[in-house]
Tab-separated table of C-alpha atoms in Angstrom:
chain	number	residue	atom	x	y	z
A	21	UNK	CA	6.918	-15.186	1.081
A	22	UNK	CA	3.571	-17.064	1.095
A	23	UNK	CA	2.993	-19.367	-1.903
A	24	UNK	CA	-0.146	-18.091	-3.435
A	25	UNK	CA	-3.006	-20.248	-4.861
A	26	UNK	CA	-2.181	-21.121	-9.061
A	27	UNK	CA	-5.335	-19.417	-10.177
A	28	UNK	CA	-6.254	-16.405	-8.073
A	29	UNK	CA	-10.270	-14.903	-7.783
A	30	UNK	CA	-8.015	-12.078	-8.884
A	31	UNK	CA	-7.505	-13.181	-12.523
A	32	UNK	CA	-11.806	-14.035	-12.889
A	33	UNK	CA	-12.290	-10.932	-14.621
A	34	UNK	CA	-9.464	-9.686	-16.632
A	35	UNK	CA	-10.273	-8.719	-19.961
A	36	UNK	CA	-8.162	-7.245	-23.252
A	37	UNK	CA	-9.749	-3.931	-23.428
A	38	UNK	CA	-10.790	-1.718	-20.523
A	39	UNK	CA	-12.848	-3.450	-17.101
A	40	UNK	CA	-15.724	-4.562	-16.593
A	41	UNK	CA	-17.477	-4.463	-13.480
A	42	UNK	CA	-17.333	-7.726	-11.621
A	43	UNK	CA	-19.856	-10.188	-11.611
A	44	UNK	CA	-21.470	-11.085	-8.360
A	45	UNK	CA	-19.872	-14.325	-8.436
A	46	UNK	CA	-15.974	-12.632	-8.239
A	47	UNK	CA	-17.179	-10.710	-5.401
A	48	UNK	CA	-18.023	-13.664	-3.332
A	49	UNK	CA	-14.522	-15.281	-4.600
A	50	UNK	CA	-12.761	-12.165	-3.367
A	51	UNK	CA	-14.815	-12.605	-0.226
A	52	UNK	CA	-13.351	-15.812	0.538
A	53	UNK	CA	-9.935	-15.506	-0.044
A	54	UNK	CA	-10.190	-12.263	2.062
A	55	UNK	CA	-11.922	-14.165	4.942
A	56	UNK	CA	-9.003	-17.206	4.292
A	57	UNK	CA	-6.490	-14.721	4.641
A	58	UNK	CA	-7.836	-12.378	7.302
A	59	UNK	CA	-7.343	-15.541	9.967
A	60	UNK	CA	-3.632	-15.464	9.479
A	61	UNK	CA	-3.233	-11.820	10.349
A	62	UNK	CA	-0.993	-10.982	13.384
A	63	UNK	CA	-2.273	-7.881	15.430
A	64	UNK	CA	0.618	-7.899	18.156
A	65	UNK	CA	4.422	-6.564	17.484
A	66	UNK	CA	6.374	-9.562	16.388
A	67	UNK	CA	9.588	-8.128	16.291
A	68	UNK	CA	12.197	-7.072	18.796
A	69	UNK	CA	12.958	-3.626	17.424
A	70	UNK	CA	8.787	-2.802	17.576
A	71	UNK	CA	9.287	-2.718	21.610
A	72	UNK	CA	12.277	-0.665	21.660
A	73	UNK	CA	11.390	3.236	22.306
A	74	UNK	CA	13.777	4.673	19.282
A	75	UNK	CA	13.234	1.429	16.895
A	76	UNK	CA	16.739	0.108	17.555
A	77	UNK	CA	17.611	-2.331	15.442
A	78	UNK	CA	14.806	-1.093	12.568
A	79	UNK	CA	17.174	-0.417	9.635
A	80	UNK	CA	15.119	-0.564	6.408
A	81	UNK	CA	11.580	0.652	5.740
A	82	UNK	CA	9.938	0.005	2.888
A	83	UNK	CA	6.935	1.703	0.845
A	84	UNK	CA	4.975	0.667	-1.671
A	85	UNK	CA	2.479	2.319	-3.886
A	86	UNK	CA	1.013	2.121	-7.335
A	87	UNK	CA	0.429	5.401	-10.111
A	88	UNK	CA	-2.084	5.119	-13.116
A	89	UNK	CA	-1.478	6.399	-16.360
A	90	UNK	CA	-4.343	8.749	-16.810
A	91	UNK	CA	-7.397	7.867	-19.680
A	92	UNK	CA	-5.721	4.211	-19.289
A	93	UNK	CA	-7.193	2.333	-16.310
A	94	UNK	CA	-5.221	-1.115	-17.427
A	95	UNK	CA	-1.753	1.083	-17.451
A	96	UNK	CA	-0.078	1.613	-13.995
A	97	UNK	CA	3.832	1.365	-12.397
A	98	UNK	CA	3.984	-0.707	-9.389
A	99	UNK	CA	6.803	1.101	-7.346
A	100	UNK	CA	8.704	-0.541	-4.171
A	101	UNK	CA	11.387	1.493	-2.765
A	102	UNK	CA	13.576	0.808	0.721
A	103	UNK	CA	14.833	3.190	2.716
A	104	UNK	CA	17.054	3.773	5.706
A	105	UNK	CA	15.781	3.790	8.845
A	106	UNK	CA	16.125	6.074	10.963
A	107	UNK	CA	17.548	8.590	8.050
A	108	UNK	CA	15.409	8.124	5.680
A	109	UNK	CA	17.618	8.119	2.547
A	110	UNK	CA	17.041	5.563	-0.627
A	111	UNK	CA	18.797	2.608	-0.531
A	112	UNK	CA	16.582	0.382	-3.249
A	113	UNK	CA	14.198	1.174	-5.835
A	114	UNK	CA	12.035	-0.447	-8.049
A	115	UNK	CA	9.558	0.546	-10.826
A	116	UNK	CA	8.029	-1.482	-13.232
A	117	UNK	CA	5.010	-0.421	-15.678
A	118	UNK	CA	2.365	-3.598	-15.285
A	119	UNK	CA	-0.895	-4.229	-16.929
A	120	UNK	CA	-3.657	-3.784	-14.602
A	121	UNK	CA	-6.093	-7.263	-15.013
A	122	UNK	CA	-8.859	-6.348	-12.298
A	123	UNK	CA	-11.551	-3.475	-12.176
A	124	UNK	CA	-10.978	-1.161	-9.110
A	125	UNK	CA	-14.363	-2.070	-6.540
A	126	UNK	CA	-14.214	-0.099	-3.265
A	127	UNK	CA	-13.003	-2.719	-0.343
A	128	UNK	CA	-11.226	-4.971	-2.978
A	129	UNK	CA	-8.567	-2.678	-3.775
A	130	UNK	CA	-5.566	-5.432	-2.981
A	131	UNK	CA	-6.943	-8.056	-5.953
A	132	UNK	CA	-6.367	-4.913	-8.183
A	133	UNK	CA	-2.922	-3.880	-6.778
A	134	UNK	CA	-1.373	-6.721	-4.903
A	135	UNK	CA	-0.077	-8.771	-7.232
A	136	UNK	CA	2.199	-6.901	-8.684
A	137	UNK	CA	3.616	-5.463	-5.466
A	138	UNK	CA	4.080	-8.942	-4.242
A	139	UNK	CA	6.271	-9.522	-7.138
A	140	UNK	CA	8.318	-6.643	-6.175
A	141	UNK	CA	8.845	-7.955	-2.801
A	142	UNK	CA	9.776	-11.627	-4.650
A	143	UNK	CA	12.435	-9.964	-7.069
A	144	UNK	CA	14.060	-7.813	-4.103
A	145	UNK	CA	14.237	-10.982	-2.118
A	146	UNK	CA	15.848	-12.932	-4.841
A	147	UNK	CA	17.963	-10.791	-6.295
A	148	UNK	CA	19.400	-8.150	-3.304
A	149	UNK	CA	18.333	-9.688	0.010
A	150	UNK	CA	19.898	-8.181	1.803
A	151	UNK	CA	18.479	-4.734	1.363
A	152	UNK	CA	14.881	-7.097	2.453
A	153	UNK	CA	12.785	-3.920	4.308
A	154	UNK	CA	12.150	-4.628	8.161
A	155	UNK	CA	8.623	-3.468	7.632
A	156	UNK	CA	6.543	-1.968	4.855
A	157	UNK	CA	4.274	0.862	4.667
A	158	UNK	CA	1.388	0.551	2.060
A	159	UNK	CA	-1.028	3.857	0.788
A	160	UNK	CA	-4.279	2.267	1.800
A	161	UNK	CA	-6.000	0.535	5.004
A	162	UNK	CA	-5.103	-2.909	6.900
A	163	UNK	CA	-7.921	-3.487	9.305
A	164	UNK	CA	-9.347	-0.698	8.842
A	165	UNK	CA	-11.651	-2.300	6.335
A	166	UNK	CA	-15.053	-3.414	5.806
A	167	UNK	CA	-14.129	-6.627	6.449
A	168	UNK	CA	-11.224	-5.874	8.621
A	169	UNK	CA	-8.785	-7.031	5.835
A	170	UNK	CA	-7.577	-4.225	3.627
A	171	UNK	CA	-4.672	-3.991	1.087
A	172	UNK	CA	-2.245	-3.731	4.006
A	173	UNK	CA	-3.680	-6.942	5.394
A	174	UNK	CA	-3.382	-8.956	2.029
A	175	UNK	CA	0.571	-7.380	1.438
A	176	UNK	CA	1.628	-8.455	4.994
A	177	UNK	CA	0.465	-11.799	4.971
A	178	UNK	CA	1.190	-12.795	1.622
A	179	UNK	CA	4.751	-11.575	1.684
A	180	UNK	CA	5.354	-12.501	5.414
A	181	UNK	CA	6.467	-9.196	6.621
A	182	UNK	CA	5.291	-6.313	9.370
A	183	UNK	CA	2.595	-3.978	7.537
A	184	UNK	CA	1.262	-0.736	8.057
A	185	UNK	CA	-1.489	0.878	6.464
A	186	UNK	CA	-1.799	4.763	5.917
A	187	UNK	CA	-5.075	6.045	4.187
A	188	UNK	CA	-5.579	9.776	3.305
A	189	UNK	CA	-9.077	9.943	3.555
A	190	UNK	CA	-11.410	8.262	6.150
A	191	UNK	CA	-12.677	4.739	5.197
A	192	UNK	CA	-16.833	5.204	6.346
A	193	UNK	CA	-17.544	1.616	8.190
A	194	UNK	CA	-19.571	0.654	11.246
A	195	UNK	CA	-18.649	2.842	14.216
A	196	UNK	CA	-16.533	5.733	12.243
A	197	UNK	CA	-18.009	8.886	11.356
A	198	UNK	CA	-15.934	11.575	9.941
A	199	UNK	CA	-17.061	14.199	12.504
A	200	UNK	CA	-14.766	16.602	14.363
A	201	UNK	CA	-14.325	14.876	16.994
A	202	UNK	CA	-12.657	11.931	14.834
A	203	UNK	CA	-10.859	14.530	13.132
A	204	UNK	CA	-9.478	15.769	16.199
A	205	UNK	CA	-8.050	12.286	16.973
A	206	UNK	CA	-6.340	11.157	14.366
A	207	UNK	CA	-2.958	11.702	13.231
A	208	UNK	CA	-1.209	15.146	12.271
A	209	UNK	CA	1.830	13.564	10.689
A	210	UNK	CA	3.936	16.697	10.876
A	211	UNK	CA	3.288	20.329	12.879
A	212	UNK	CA	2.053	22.664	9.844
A	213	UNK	CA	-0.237	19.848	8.434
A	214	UNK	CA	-3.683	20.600	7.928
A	215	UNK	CA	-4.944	17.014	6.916
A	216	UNK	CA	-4.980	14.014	8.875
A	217	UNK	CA	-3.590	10.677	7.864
A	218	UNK	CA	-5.456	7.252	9.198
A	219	UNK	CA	-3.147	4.231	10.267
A	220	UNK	CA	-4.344	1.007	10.889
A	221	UNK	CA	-2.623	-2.297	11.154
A	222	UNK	CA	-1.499	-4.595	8.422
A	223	UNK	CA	0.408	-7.327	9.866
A	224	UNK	CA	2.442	-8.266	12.547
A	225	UNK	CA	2.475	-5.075	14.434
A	226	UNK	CA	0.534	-2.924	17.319
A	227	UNK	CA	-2.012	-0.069	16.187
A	228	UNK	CA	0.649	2.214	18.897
A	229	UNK	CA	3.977	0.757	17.461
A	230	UNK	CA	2.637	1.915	14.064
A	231	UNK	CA	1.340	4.707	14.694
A	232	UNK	CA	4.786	5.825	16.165
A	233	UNK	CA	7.074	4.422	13.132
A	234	UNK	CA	4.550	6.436	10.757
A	235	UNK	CA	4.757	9.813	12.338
A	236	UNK	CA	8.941	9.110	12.882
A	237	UNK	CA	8.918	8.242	8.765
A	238	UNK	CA	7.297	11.698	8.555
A	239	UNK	CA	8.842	14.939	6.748
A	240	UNK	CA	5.985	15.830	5.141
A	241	UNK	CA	1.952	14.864	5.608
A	242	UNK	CA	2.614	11.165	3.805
A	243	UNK	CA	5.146	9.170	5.396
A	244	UNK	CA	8.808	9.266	3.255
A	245	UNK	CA	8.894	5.738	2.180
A	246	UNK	CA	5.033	5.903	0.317
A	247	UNK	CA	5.978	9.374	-0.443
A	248	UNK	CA	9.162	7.979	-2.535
A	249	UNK	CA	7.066	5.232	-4.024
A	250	UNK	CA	4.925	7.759	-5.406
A	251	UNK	CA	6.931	10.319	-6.419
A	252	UNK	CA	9.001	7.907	-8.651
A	253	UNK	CA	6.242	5.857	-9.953
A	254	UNK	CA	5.181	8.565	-11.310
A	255	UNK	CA	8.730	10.217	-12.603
A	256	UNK	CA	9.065	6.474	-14.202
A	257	UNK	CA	5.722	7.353	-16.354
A	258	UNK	CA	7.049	10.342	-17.176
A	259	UNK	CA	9.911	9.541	-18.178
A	260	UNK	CA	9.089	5.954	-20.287
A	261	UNK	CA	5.315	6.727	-20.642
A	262	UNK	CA	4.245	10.226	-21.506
A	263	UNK	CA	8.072	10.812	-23.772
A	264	UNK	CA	6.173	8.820	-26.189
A	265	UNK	CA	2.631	9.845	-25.785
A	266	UNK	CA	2.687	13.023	-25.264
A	267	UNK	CA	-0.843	13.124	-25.341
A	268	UNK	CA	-1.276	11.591	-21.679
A	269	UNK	CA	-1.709	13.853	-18.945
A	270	UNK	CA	-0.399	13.434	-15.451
A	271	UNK	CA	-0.513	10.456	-13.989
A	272	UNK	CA	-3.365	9.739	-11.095
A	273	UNK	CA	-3.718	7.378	-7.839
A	274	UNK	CA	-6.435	5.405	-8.178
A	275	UNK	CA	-7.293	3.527	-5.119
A	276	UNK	CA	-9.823	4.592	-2.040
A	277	UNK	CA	-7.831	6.879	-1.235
A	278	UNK	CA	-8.200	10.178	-3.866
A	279	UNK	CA	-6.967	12.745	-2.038
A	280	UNK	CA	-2.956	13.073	-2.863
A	281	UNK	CA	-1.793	15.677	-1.049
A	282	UNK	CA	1.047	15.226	0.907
């Protein structure tokens, strides 16, 4: 686990009630520690088991995803869960509600998110190691990214471990242009899926090993372990949020990524 810096560009803007939007001063902050971080990101397979044609030796996968509590933009649960690999069952889980301290901006979605996944990774590491994931799978982009450093990116280098990132929807930079023929190349995670998913790499892995782990992690259009994430981030705000405000509809995703079908 990389140490991280004692007072984060991440922190700049929290305030009690609701979010601002940043000032143009946090932006540049972000900007830096993005560009500080991006130079540390591996693009190659690091790991033996990324060579190997079926993954052998891959044992634990993890995902990772947040869910908002809708009409509350500073309530979300940060969810980490572990599964086997190649069977896909849960072997870890863990969902905490966390108090959101940084306004969503398009491009800066890890200084909103991050932290508290981190933390997730930290307490899994101290307290059952060895149930550690192998890899993890994050519901955003890695390099795919305005600045080639998305959410993916800023997990796998800050926690040390491979990183994948899978986006539902297109990120529109330089050189990409959601037109068919685009459409036609990227990946149908499963036969009777009608929507694409878009992988790109995090850290310490290939673009093709990814793209192969995702579509084996696939039952369904998102891959199981961001699909488990999900669905019991948001069972956990059912279940400790909205039995004692009724009042609060379902809970949303709230990241670049809008579309949550799966």
């Amino acid at each position: 686990m990389r140490k991280q810096k004692s007072r984060s560009c991440a922190m700049v803007t929290a305030t009690a009630v609701g979010m601002q939007p940043p000032k143009e001063e946090t932006l540049r902050c972000w900007e830096r520690d993005q560009a500080r971080l991006k130079a540390d990101v591996i693009e190659q397979d690091t790991e033996e088991w990324q060579s190997n044609p079926s993954f052998a030796g891959l044992e634990r996968v993890g995902g990772m995803d947040l869910s908002y509590v809708k009409g509350d933009d500073t309530s979300a649960c940060a969810s980490l869960v572990v599964l086997s690999y190649p069977d896909l069952e849960v072997l870890y889980e863990d969902c905490r509600m966390v108090v959101i301290q940084a306004p969503y901006v398009a491009g800066f979605l890890a200084f909103r998110e991050a932290p508290f996944l981190v933390e997730a990774v930290k307490r899994l590491e101290e307290n059952q190691p060895d149930l550690r994931p192998q890899v993890l799978l994050a519901d955003g982009n890695g390099i795919l990214h305005h600045r080639g450093f998305g959410i993916a990116c800023h997990l796998g280098v800050l926690t040390g471990l491979p990183c994948i990132g899978v986006a539902k929807n297109l990120l529109q930079i330089d050189g990409l242009s959601n037109d068919e023929l685009h459409k036609e190349q990227a990946l149908r995670s499963y036969a009777k899926s009608t929507k694409p998913v878009y992988i790109s790499v995090g850290h310490k892995m290939s673009l093709q090993s990814a793209v192969r782990l995702v579509y084996s992690c696939c039952k369904y259009r998102v891959p199981e372990p961001i699909r488990q994430a999900d669905i019991r981030s948001r069972e956990y705000i059912r279940k400790h949020v909205e039995a004692t405000l009724p009042v609060l509809s379902k809970p949303v995703r709230m990241s670049e990524d809008a579309d949550s079908d799966q």
